[in-house]
Amino acid sequence: MVFHQASSSSPLRYLVSILLWPALYFGGLAAAGLAFATSSPVPWFNVVYLSVVAIIALFERIMPYEPTWLAPDGETLNNLGHTMLTKGIVQIAAAFGASFPLLVAIFAQPFFGSQPHIWPAHWSMFAQVVLGLVVAEFGLYAAHRLAHERLGLWRFHALHHSVTRLWVLNTGRFHVVDSLLKVGLSQLPLYLLGAPLQVFLWIGAVTAFTGLLTHCNVQMRTGPLDWVFSTPRLHRWHHSKDMAEGNSNYGENIVLWDQLFGTYFNPDRPSSTDIGITGKVSRSFVGQLVQPFSKSGARQILGRKPSGD
């Protein structure tokens, strides 16, 4: 527990705060590469993923960004439930994606004729993944921004923002409808362009590790990385209760589209710890799933009075 006992100006703690994000991010991706090279890539990737979760959980106790976020909020089981549900749907979608291009070819060919091979399969895998990430990120950016700007979508996305603390176990706290929108807008273009399965695997790995790191309650100094990647610092601003701060930094993995469309926000001061929403979400897991579908539930989420009042 040397880091916890050290002062915030401890040279060792300062060094760790600089090295931790790149170590976990690039170390996790390197381990994912080893997992993908095995005959059982998904199970081994899950081992890598859970190992990174455990490391982050340890550092949340040793050197938290916001100590008050260590206190229980009663949402742990709900967070795990939403994570398992949405991860399951994403994995099913990924499996379906392996055969999706074939289905498109079968049903679309009579209408569109022979289509050229658009995807640059002759590129190195690294270059293909970078291209795939830029393409997928545009869909993720669009889905995320729409979820903030359209009340019909915000009622689902608000579940993610209803937390009053950020930590590793609420990384996957998304309503299933919210997740399906993001999966559809980010992956469908890649399917239609003919991206190979390996590209989807790598983008999935990047998204998984980025998500863990953006939500972690760990003191990290990311500096110039904030201009390229979605980092904990940027994502804490995104969760701010102040809409002028929160309606920003929509990028899931990289902030390219935020930079281009003017939604990048990174002022020179500590990022917000006053997070949450003005409305209320149900306290039960099932209630959180069904609440957005009723008029009264949507009004609660939006912080409005019941329609009869």
C-alpha positions as semicolon CSV with decimal commas, in nm:
position;residue;x (nm);y (nm);z (nm)
1;M;0,000;0,000;0,000
2;V;0,298;0,227;-0,047
3;F;0,120;0,447;-0,304
4;H;-0,179;0,511;-0,077
5;Q;0,044;0,615;0,211
6;A;0,260;0,837;-0,007
7;S;0,169;1,200;-0,054
8;S;0,026;1,325;-0,382
9;S;0,369;1,474;-0,460
10;S;0,554;1,144;-0,411
11;P;0,792;1,096;-0,707
12;L;0,699;0,727;-0,729
13;R;0,326;0,797;-0,726
14;Y;0,372;1,071;-0,985
15;L;0,568;0,838;-1,213
16;V;0,306;0,563;-1,179
17;S;0,027;0,809;-1,260
18;I;0,203;0,889;-1,589
19;L;0,289;0,531;-1,688
20;L;-0,027;0,350;-1,578
21;W;-0,262;0,440;-1,864
22;P;-0,023;0,347;-2,149
23;A;0,093;0,038;-1,959
24;L;-0,260;-0,097;-1,914
25;Y;-0,381;0,010;-2,259
26;F;-0,092;-0,112;-2,472
27;G;-0,012;-0,400;-2,238
28;G;-0,373;-0,515;-2,260
29;L;-0,366;-0,495;-2,641
30;A;-0,038;-0,687;-2,654
31;A;-0,190;-0,960;-2,436
32;A;-0,501;-0,957;-2,656
33;G;-0,278;-1,021;-2,958
34;L;-0,141;-1,331;-2,787
35;A;-0,498;-1,441;-2,709
36;F;-0,607;-1,393;-3,072
37;A;-0,316;-1,612;-3,186
38;T;-0,445;-1,911;-2,989
39;S;-0,703;-2,169;-3,096
40;S;-0,948;-2,025;-2,838
41;P;-0,921;-1,648;-2,884
42;V;-1,242;-1,543;-2,709
43;P;-1,191;-1,737;-2,380
44;W;-0,828;-1,623;-2,358
45;F;-0,926;-1,265;-2,434
46;N;-1,177;-1,282;-2,149
47;V;-0,893;-1,392;-1,921
48;V;-0,688;-1,090;-2,030
49;Y;-0,987;-0,859;-1,989
50;L;-1,065;-0,978;-1,636
51;S;-0,698;-0,950;-1,543
52;V;-0,698;-0,583;-1,647
53;V;-1,020;-0,532;-1,449
54;A;-0,849;-0,676;-1,139
55;I;-0,542;-0,454;-1,181
56;I;-0,756;-0,143;-1,222
57;A;-0,969;-0,237;-0,918
58;L;-0,649;-0,267;-0,714
59;F;-0,521;0,075;-0,820
60;E;-0,860;0,230;-0,750
61;R;-0,794;0,144;-0,384
62;I;-0,429;0,242;-0,387
63;M;-0,445;0,577;-0,569
64;P;-0,804;0,686;-0,640
65;Y;-0,879;1,002;-0,837
66;E;-1,180;1,074;-0,613
67;P;-1,169;0,898;-0,273
68;T;-1,543;0,950;-0,210
69;W;-1,618;0,735;-0,515
70;L;-1,489;0,432;-0,323
71;A;-1,806;0,430;-0,111
72;P;-2,074;0,178;-0,221
73;D;-2,370;0,322;-0,413
74;G;-2,596;0,014;-0,412
75;E;-2,567;-0,028;-0,790
76;T;-2,296;-0,295;-0,817
77;L;-2,531;-0,584;-0,901
78;N;-2,720;-0,369;-1,151
79;N;-2,391;-0,263;-1,311
80;L;-2,284;-0,626;-1,345
81;G;-2,625;-0,725;-1,484
82;H;-2,618;-0,459;-1,756
83;T;-2,257;-0,546;-1,838
84;M;-2,333;-0,915;-1,881
85;L;-2,645;-0,845;-2,087
86;T;-2,485;-0,594;-2,323
87;K;-2,160;-0,792;-2,357
88;G;-2,364;-1,098;-2,451
89;I;-2,551;-0,907;-2,719
90;V;-2,229;-0,760;-2,857
91;Q;-2,071;-1,106;-2,877
92;I;-2,377;-1,244;-3,056
93;A;-2,363;-0,950;-3,296
94;A;-1,995;-1,013;-3,358
95;A;-2,061;-1,380;-3,432
96;F;-2,342;-1,281;-3,667
97;G;-2,104;-1,034;-3,826
98;A;-1,877;-1,311;-3,947
99;S;-2,149;-1,428;-4,185
100;F;-2,314;-1,092;-4,246
101;P;-2,111;-0,999;-4,558
102;L;-2,210;-1,330;-4,717
103;L;-2,577;-1,262;-4,645
104;V;-2,548;-0,915;-4,796
105;A;-2,385;-1,059;-5,106
106;I;-2,657;-1,322;-5,146
107;F;-2,953;-1,087;-5,109
108;A;-2,812;-0,763;-5,247
109;Q;-2,633;-0,893;-5,556
110;P;-2,950;-0,931;-5,766
111;F;-3,023;-0,562;-5,706
112;F;-2,676;-0,409;-5,721
113;G;-2,485;-0,650;-5,940
114;S;-2,121;-0,742;-5,881
115;Q;-1,965;-0,517;-5,618
116;P;-1,595;-0,424;-5,607
117;H;-1,386;-0,530;-5,310
118;I;-1,366;-0,200;-5,124
119;W;-1,178;-0,304;-4,810
120;P;-0,795;-0,276;-4,847
121;A;-0,723;-0,635;-4,743
122;H;-0,366;-0,602;-4,881
123;W;-0,278;-0,349;-4,612
124;S;-0,100;-0,458;-4,295
125;M;-0,333;-0,565;-4,015
126;F;-0,223;-0,263;-3,810
127;A;-0,325;-0,025;-4,091
128;Q;-0,654;-0,211;-4,139
129;V;-0,735;-0,184;-3,769
130;V;-0,655;0,189;-3,767
131;L;-0,884;0,240;-4,068
132;G;-1,153;0,023;-3,910
133;L;-1,128;0,218;-3,588
134;V;-1,174;0,552;-3,765
135;V;-1,478;0,417;-3,955
136;A;-1,633;0,253;-3,649
137;E;-1,566;0,562;-3,437
138;F;-1,771;0,779;-3,669
139;G;-2,072;0,554;-3,603
140;L;-2,000;0,545;-3,230
141;Y;-1,964;0,923;-3,223
142;A;-2,290;0,971;-3,413
143;A;-2,481;0,726;-3,190
144;H;-2,342;0,881;-2,874
145;R;-2,409;1,239;-2,979
146;L;-2,762;1,157;-3,093
147;A;-2,826;0,989;-2,757
148;H;-2,748;1,322;-2,589
149;E;-2,933;1,547;-2,833
150;R;-3,252;1,345;-2,889
151;L;-3,476;1,289;-2,586
152;G;-3,617;0,972;-2,739
153;L;-3,266;0,822;-2,724
154;W;-3,152;0,997;-2,406
155;R;-3,414;0,807;-2,206
156;F;-3,205;0,493;-2,274
157;H;-2,859;0,649;-2,254
158;A;-2,940;0,823;-1,924
159;L;-2,896;0,490;-1,747
160;H;-2,524;0,513;-1,814
161;H;-2,507;0,870;-1,688
162;S;-2,720;0,809;-1,378
163;V;-2,417;0,690;-1,179
164;T;-2,282;0,925;-0,913
165;R;-1,934;0,773;-0,917
166;L;-1,711;0,633;-1,188
167;W;-1,529;0,307;-1,128
168;V;-1,428;0,000;-1,321
169;L;-1,748;-0,198;-1,256
170;N;-1,987;0,052;-1,414
171;T;-1,797;0,054;-1,743
172;G;-2,063;-0,164;-1,907
173;R;-2,369;0,001;-1,752
174;F;-2,564;0,060;-2,074
175;H;-2,925;-0,001;-2,162
176;V;-2,954;-0,276;-2,420
177;V;-3,128;-0,041;-2,669
178;D;-2,844;0,208;-2,631
179;S;-2,589;-0,067;-2,698
180;L;-2,773;-0,197;-3,004
181;L;-2,776;0,151;-3,158
182;K;-2,401;0,186;-3,108
183;V;-2,328;-0,162;-3,243
184;G;-2,545;-0,102;-3,549
185;L;-2,402;0,236;-3,646
186;S;-2,041;0,139;-3,581
187;Q;-2,023;-0,215;-3,719
188;L;-2,262;-0,212;-4,015
189;P;-2,036;0,014;-4,228
190;L;-1,745;-0,224;-4,165
191;Y;-1,957;-0,522;-4,268
192;L;-2,061;-0,350;-4,590
193;L;-1,702;-0,251;-4,667
194;G;-1,594;-0,613;-4,627
195;A;-1,366;-0,580;-4,323
196;P;-1,228;-0,918;-4,208
197;L;-1,313;-1,075;-3,874
198;Q;-0,968;-0,993;-3,731
199;V;-1,044;-0,622;-3,765
200;F;-1,363;-0,667;-3,562
201;L;-1,171;-0,858;-3,296
202;W;-0,909;-0,587;-3,263
203;I;-1,164;-0,305;-3,255
204;G;-1,351;-0,499;-2,988
205;A;-1,031;-0,527;-2,785
206;V;-0,953;-0,156;-2,821
207;T;-1,308;-0,065;-2,714
208;A;-1,298;-0,303;-2,418
209;F;-0,974;-0,166;-2,271
210;T;-1,057;0,196;-2,347
211;G;-1,392;0,157;-2,171
212;L;-1,229;0,017;-1,858
213;L;-0,978;0,299;-1,848
214;T;-1,219;0,585;-1,918
215;H;-1,437;0,482;-1,624
216;C;-1,167;0,391;-1,376
217;N;-1,133;0,588;-1,053
218;V;-0,754;0,603;-1,068
219;Q;-0,526;0,906;-1,063
220;M;-0,373;0,910;-1,411
221;R;-0,188;1,186;-1,592
222;T;-0,249;1,138;-1,962
223;G;-0,119;1,471;-2,096
224;P;-0,076;1,465;-2,478
225;L;-0,268;1,136;-2,498
226;D;-0,585;1,342;-2,436
227;W;-0,553;1,483;-2,789
228;V;-0,583;1,140;-2,949
229;F;-0,748;0,892;-2,714
230;S;-1,059;0,892;-2,499
231;T;-0,901;0,910;-2,154
232;P;-1,033;0,911;-1,795
233;R;-0,983;1,286;-1,776
234;L;-1,192;1,354;-2,088
235;H;-1,464;1,107;-1,993
236;R;-1,510;1,257;-1,646
237;W;-1,591;1,585;-1,819
238;H;-1,841;1,397;-2,033
239;H;-2,020;1,272;-1,719
240;S;-2,046;1,619;-1,565
241;K;-2,390;1,733;-1,449
242;D;-2,320;2,069;-1,615
243;M;-2,457;2,024;-1,968
244;A;-2,207;2,275;-2,106
245;E;-1,936;2,033;-1,995
246;G;-2,118;1,701;-2,034
247;N;-2,232;1,744;-2,396
248;S;-1,879;1,687;-2,518
249;N;-1,612;1,421;-2,571
250;Y;-1,842;1,170;-2,741
251;G;-1,559;0,958;-2,880
252;E;-1,557;0,600;-2,757
253;N;-1,191;0,521;-2,826
254;I;-1,039;0,821;-3,004
255;V;-1,139;1,188;-3,013
256;L;-1,082;1,249;-3,385
257;W;-1,447;1,325;-3,458
258;D;-1,480;1,542;-3,147
259;Q;-1,186;1,746;-3,273
260;L;-1,337;1,778;-3,621
261;F;-1,694;1,859;-3,510
262;G;-1,606;2,093;-3,224
263;T;-1,722;1,880;-2,931
264;Y;-1,379;1,828;-2,778
265;F;-1,364;1,968;-2,423
266;N;-1,053;1,969;-2,206
267;P;-1,009;2,286;-1,997
268;D;-0,697;2,339;-1,791
269;R;-0,840;2,239;-1,453
270;P;-0,917;1,911;-1,272
271;S;-1,200;1,724;-1,445
272;S;-1,542;1,715;-1,284
273;T;-1,645;1,487;-0,999
274;D;-2,000;1,631;-0,986
275;I;-2,158;1,372;-1,212
276;G;-2,503;1,224;-1,268
277;I;-2,839;1,334;-1,411
278;T;-3,120;1,560;-1,292
279;G;-3,380;1,283;-1,332
280;K;-3,409;0,946;-1,162
281;V;-3,375;0,588;-1,280
282;S;-3,528;0,285;-1,117
283;R;-3,328;0,115;-0,842
284;S;-3,398;-0,237;-0,970
285;F;-3,231;-0,406;-1,266
286;V;-3,559;-0,501;-1,437
287;G;-3,700;-0,159;-1,360
288;Q;-3,403;0,005;-1,531
289;L;-3,464;-0,206;-1,841
290;V;-3,836;-0,130;-1,874
291;Q;-3,850;0,227;-1,738
292;P;-3,764;0,405;-2,067
293;F;-4,052;0,235;-2,250
294;S;-4,332;0,394;-2,045
295;K;-4,438;0,758;-2,059
296;S;-4,423;0,797;-1,683
297;G;-4,086;0,623;-1,667
298;A;-3,944;0,849;-1,936
299;R;-4,064;1,157;-1,746
300;Q;-3,888;1,031;-1,434
301;I;-3,566;0,983;-1,629
302;L;-3,593;1,331;-1,777
303;G;-3,659;1,486;-1,435
304;R;-4,011;1,601;-1,520
305;K;-4,320;1,597;-1,303
306;P;-4,583;1,326;-1,363
307;S;-4,814;1,425;-1,648
308;G;-5,113;1,447;-1,414
309;D;-4,954;1,717;-1,199
